[in-house]
Amino acid sequence: MSPADRPRRRHGPLTLFSHPRLVRHRIADPRWVLPDMTIAVLSDFHICRPWTPLSALRRIVAMTNALKPDLILLPGDFIADRHLPAQSVPAAAIVAELAALTAPLGAAAVLGNHDWWDCALARQTDFARNSVAEALEASRIALLSNRAMRIDFGGGSFWLAGIDSQRALRRRGHRGLHDPEAAFAEVPPGAPAILMAHEPDYFAKNDPRAFLQVSGHTHGGQLNVGGWRPLTPSAFGSRYGWGHISEGGRHLVVSGGIGYSGLPLRILQPPEITLVMLQRSV
């Protein structure tokens, strides 16, 4: 796991909203046969007032653009946890700010569990509609809900696949809205592929079709005690709590995200912009 860059603003042990730190992960893999590529990951915004307002999002977009990444990934949870003591912000306003993100290969997104559970439109329509999905579909950000897209880069190409939330609607007895078979249906066997999944737990399936999975969801546990993250919302505890994890020759990057759920508090786990530097191993 690569060390995090020092943040410009000092983070104390108890963190409410502040400027996010920049965390870098370098991944070298022989299946990546294209030139070096940088991927900026912005996850778990949970935009609301006063904790993560639109003014903060505007600043984060500017910080991300200044990094000049090749590709930007947004792995879900755009809207706020409705149980958080805060004033929510409409999805359309959030996506309007994110539309200012710029990268040569564009930006892509998937939905998170809170984008379903805490979307008023989804609840009002028995989850037939979703305000976050509709805002993204009306923007130039690609929404990869159980589908993939081919991206040309450096004289070759790779595939970016996305699956919908694995936890969405589970309280209603649903197995989740993710459909990996649909997501990889158009990806040729053996083609270099990256998977974006809100929750990291899919990594345990050992799906060989993607050599790299990019996720969020955990917020790094929001509490980090020497790498112990007891509040991590995962069936695997801290195993996929944060950072770069390598298992069975495959890679997982879990962003610590921007916002909050439950309580507007982070302890030794500040908000972050995640930058993945992908290169071929020698």
PDB file of N, CA and C in Angstrom, residues 27-34 37 39 158-159 184 190-195 203 207-214 244-253 276 278-280:
ATOM      1  N   ILE A  27      -0.119   0.912  -8.792  1.00  0.00           N
ATOM      2  CA  ILE A  27      -0.389  -0.488  -9.093  1.00  0.00           C
ATOM      3  C   ILE A  27       0.339  -0.866 -10.374  1.00  0.00           C
ATOM      4  N   ALA A  28       1.209  -1.850 -10.287  1.00  0.00           N
ATOM      5  CA  ALA A  28       1.920  -2.378 -11.447  1.00  0.00           C
ATOM      6  C   ALA A  28       1.442  -3.801 -11.698  1.00  0.00           C
ATOM      7  N   ASP A  29       0.969  -4.055 -12.912  1.00  0.00           N
ATOM      8  CA  ASP A  29       0.405  -5.372 -13.221  1.00  0.00           C
ATOM      9  C   ASP A  29       0.686  -5.723 -14.680  1.00  0.00           C
ATOM     10  N   PRO A  30       1.109  -6.955 -14.965  1.00  0.00           N
ATOM     11  CA  PRO A  30       1.423  -7.319 -16.357  1.00  0.00           C
ATOM     12  C   PRO A  30       0.216  -7.324 -17.278  1.00  0.00           C
ATOM     13  N   ARG A  31      -0.991  -7.391 -16.717  1.00  0.00           N
ATOM     14  CA  ARG A  31      -2.187  -7.379 -17.578  1.00  0.00           C
ATOM     15  C   ARG A  31      -2.501  -5.993 -18.103  1.00  0.00           C
ATOM     16  N   TRP A  32      -1.869  -4.984 -17.509  1.00  0.00           N
ATOM     17  CA  TRP A  32      -2.034  -3.632 -18.030  1.00  0.00           C
ATOM     18  C   TRP A  32      -0.939  -3.408 -19.065  1.00  0.00           C
ATOM     19  N   VAL A  33      -1.287  -3.482 -20.343  1.00  0.00           N
ATOM     20  CA  VAL A  33      -0.305  -3.417 -21.426  1.00  0.00           C
ATOM     21  C   VAL A  33      -0.288  -2.051 -22.095  1.00  0.00           C
ATOM     22  N   LEU A  34      -1.032  -1.103 -21.558  1.00  0.00           N
ATOM     23  CA  LEU A  34      -1.133   0.238 -22.122  1.00  0.00           C
ATOM     24  C   LEU A  34      -0.181   1.182 -21.386  1.00  0.00           C
ATOM     25  N   MET A  37      -1.334   5.217 -16.625  1.00  0.00           N
ATOM     26  CA  MET A  37      -2.594   5.949 -16.561  1.00  0.00           C
ATOM     27  C   MET A  37      -2.882   6.330 -15.121  1.00  0.00           C
ATOM     28  N   ILE A  39      -5.894   7.521 -12.410  1.00  0.00           N
ATOM     29  CA  ILE A  39      -7.332   7.495 -12.175  1.00  0.00           C
ATOM     30  C   ILE A  39      -7.608   8.225 -10.866  1.00  0.00           C
ATOM     31  N   PHE A 158      -9.090  -0.518 -23.248  1.00  0.00           N
ATOM     32  CA  PHE A 158      -9.427  -1.330 -22.095  1.00  0.00           C
ATOM     33  C   PHE A 158     -10.920  -1.173 -21.847  1.00  0.00           C
ATOM     34  N   TRP A 159     -11.447  -1.975 -20.916  1.00  0.00           N
ATOM     35  CA  TRP A 159     -12.873  -1.935 -20.611  1.00  0.00           C
ATOM     36  C   TRP A 159     -13.069  -1.473 -19.170  1.00  0.00           C
ATOM     37  N   PHE A 184     -20.359  -7.553 -17.520  1.00  0.00           N
ATOM     38  CA  PHE A 184     -19.232  -8.059 -18.312  1.00  0.00           C
ATOM     39  C   PHE A 184     -19.670  -8.701 -19.630  1.00  0.00           C
ATOM     40  N   GLY A 190     -10.269 -12.095 -21.662  1.00  0.00           N
ATOM     41  CA  GLY A 190      -8.859 -11.738 -21.644  1.00  0.00           C
ATOM     42  C   GLY A 190      -8.564 -10.269 -21.850  1.00  0.00           C
ATOM     43  N   ALA A 191      -9.571  -9.463 -22.158  1.00  0.00           N
ATOM     44  CA  ALA A 191      -9.338  -8.034 -22.360  1.00  0.00           C
ATOM     45  C   ALA A 191      -9.044  -7.363 -21.024  1.00  0.00           C
ATOM     46  N   PRO A 192      -8.124  -6.383 -20.987  1.00  0.00           N
ATOM     47  CA  PRO A 192      -7.876  -5.679 -19.721  1.00  0.00           C
ATOM     48  C   PRO A 192      -9.138  -4.958 -19.264  1.00  0.00           C
ATOM     49  N   ALA A 193      -9.542  -5.215 -18.022  1.00  0.00           N
ATOM     50  CA  ALA A 193     -10.801  -4.660 -17.528  1.00  0.00           C
ATOM     51  C   ALA A 193     -10.644  -4.178 -16.102  1.00  0.00           C
ATOM     52  N   ILE A 194     -11.309  -3.056 -15.824  1.00  0.00           N
ATOM     53  CA  ILE A 194     -11.396  -2.472 -14.491  1.00  0.00           C
ATOM     54  C   ILE A 194     -12.861  -2.495 -14.078  1.00  0.00           C
ATOM     55  N   LEU A 195     -13.134  -2.888 -12.856  1.00  0.00           N
ATOM     56  CA  LEU A 195     -14.497  -2.940 -12.346  1.00  0.00           C
ATOM     57  C   LEU A 195     -14.694  -1.846 -11.300  1.00  0.00           C
ATOM     58  N   PHE A 203     -15.202  -8.116  -4.329  1.00  0.00           N
ATOM     59  CA  PHE A 203     -13.830  -8.564  -4.583  1.00  0.00           C
ATOM     60  C   PHE A 203     -13.600  -9.986  -4.088  1.00  0.00           C
ATOM     61  N   ASP A 207     -13.597 -12.831  -9.041  1.00  0.00           N
ATOM     62  CA  ASP A 207     -13.961 -12.758 -10.452  1.00  0.00           C
ATOM     63  C   ASP A 207     -12.721 -12.391 -11.260  1.00  0.00           C
ATOM     64  N   PRO A 208     -12.248 -13.268 -12.148  1.00  0.00           N
ATOM     65  CA  PRO A 208     -10.995 -13.008 -12.863  1.00  0.00           C
ATOM     66  C   PRO A 208     -11.140 -12.024 -14.019  1.00  0.00           C
ATOM     67  N   ARG A 209     -12.355 -11.588 -14.309  1.00  0.00           N
ATOM     68  CA  ARG A 209     -12.555 -10.751 -15.498  1.00  0.00           C
ATOM     69  C   ARG A 209     -12.022  -9.336 -15.325  1.00  0.00           C
ATOM     70  N   ALA A 210     -11.796  -8.892 -14.103  1.00  0.00           N
ATOM     71  CA  ALA A 210     -11.214  -7.574 -13.851  1.00  0.00           C
ATOM     72  C   ALA A 210      -9.972  -7.747 -12.989  1.00  0.00           C
ATOM     73  N   PHE A 211      -8.861  -7.183 -13.427  1.00  0.00           N
ATOM     74  CA  PHE A 211      -7.647  -7.282 -12.620  1.00  0.00           C
ATOM     75  C   PHE A 211      -7.616  -6.212 -11.537  1.00  0.00           C
ATOM     76  N   LEU A 212      -8.483  -5.189 -11.675  1.00  0.00           N
ATOM     77  CA  LEU A 212      -8.554  -4.112 -10.692  1.00  0.00           C
ATOM     78  C   LEU A 212     -10.007  -3.784 -10.404  1.00  0.00           C
ATOM     79  N   GLN A 213     -10.352  -3.710  -9.130  1.00  0.00           N
ATOM     80  CA  GLN A 213     -11.670  -3.235  -8.701  1.00  0.00           C
ATOM     81  C   GLN A 213     -11.484  -1.950  -7.901  1.00  0.00           C
ATOM     82  N   VAL A 214     -12.316  -0.954  -8.205  1.00  0.00           N
ATOM     83  CA  VAL A 214     -12.290   0.323  -7.500  1.00  0.00           C
ATOM     84  C   VAL A 214     -13.614   0.478  -6.758  1.00  0.00           C
ATOM     85  N   HIS A 244      -5.198  -0.093  -0.749  1.00  0.00           N
ATOM     86  CA  HIS A 244      -4.874  -1.021  -1.834  1.00  0.00           C
ATOM     87  C   HIS A 244      -4.689  -2.410  -1.248  1.00  0.00           C
ATOM     88  N   ILE A 245      -5.545  -3.327  -1.673  1.00  0.00           N
ATOM     89  CA  ILE A 245      -5.496  -4.714  -1.224  1.00  0.00           C
ATOM     90  C   ILE A 245      -5.208  -5.584  -2.438  1.00  0.00           C
ATOM     91  N   SER A 246      -4.292  -6.528  -2.304  1.00  0.00           N
ATOM     92  CA  SER A 246      -3.974  -7.463  -3.381  1.00  0.00           C
ATOM     93  C   SER A 246      -4.211  -8.884  -2.886  1.00  0.00           C
ATOM     94  N   GLU A 247      -5.043  -9.624  -3.624  1.00  0.00           N
ATOM     95  CA  GLU A 247      -5.333 -11.014  -3.286  1.00  0.00           C
ATOM     96  C   GLU A 247      -5.427 -11.832  -4.563  1.00  0.00           C
ATOM     97  N   GLY A 248      -4.752 -12.955  -4.584  1.00  0.00           N
ATOM     98  CA  GLY A 248      -4.833 -13.843  -5.735  1.00  0.00           C
ATOM     99  C   GLY A 248      -4.402 -13.191  -7.035  1.00  0.00           C
ATOM    100  N   GLY A 249      -3.485 -12.251  -6.966  1.00  0.00           N
ATOM    101  CA  GLY A 249      -3.005 -11.584  -8.163  1.00  0.00           C
ATOM    102  C   GLY A 249      -3.926 -10.497  -8.681  1.00  0.00           C
ATOM    103  N   ARG A 250      -4.992 -10.205  -7.960  1.00  0.00           N
ATOM    104  CA  ARG A 250      -5.919  -9.144  -8.341  1.00  0.00           C
ATOM    105  C   ARG A 250      -5.811  -7.992  -7.354  1.00  0.00           C
ATOM    106  N   HIS A 251      -6.273  -6.819  -7.791  1.00  0.00           N
ATOM    107  CA  HIS A 251      -6.108  -5.612  -7.000  1.00  0.00           C
ATOM    108  C   HIS A 251      -7.458  -4.990  -6.662  1.00  0.00           C
ATOM    109  N   LEU A 252      -7.532  -4.459  -5.456  1.00  0.00           N
ATOM    110  CA  LEU A 252      -8.699  -3.702  -5.003  1.00  0.00           C
ATOM    111  C   LEU A 252      -8.213  -2.394  -4.412  1.00  0.00           C
ATOM    112  N   VAL A 253      -8.825  -1.286  -4.828  1.00  0.00           N
ATOM    113  CA  VAL A 253      -8.565   0.007  -4.207  1.00  0.00           C
ATOM    114  C   VAL A 253      -9.874   0.493  -3.592  1.00  0.00           C
ATOM    115  N   VAL A 276      -5.072   6.750  -8.290  1.00  0.00           N
ATOM    116  CA  VAL A 276      -4.493   5.449  -8.622  1.00  0.00           C
ATOM    117  C   VAL A 276      -3.591   5.621  -9.843  1.00  0.00           C
ATOM    118  N   LEU A 278      -1.649   3.614 -12.512  1.00  0.00           N
ATOM    119  CA  LEU A 278      -1.663   2.274 -13.076  1.00  0.00           C
ATOM    120  C   LEU A 278      -0.540   2.148 -14.095  1.00  0.00           C
ATOM    121  N   GLN A 279       0.294   1.123 -13.946  1.00  0.00           N
ATOM    122  CA  GLN A 279       1.396   0.919 -14.871  1.00  0.00           C
ATOM    123  C   GLN A 279       1.660  -0.570 -15.056  1.00  0.00           C
ATOM    124  N   ARG A 280       2.308  -0.863 -16.153  1.00  0.00           N
ATOM    125  CA  ARG A 280       2.653  -2.259 -16.432  1.00  0.00           C
ATOM    126  C   ARG A 280       3.884  -2.650 -15.615  1.00  0.00           C
TER     127      ARG A 280
END
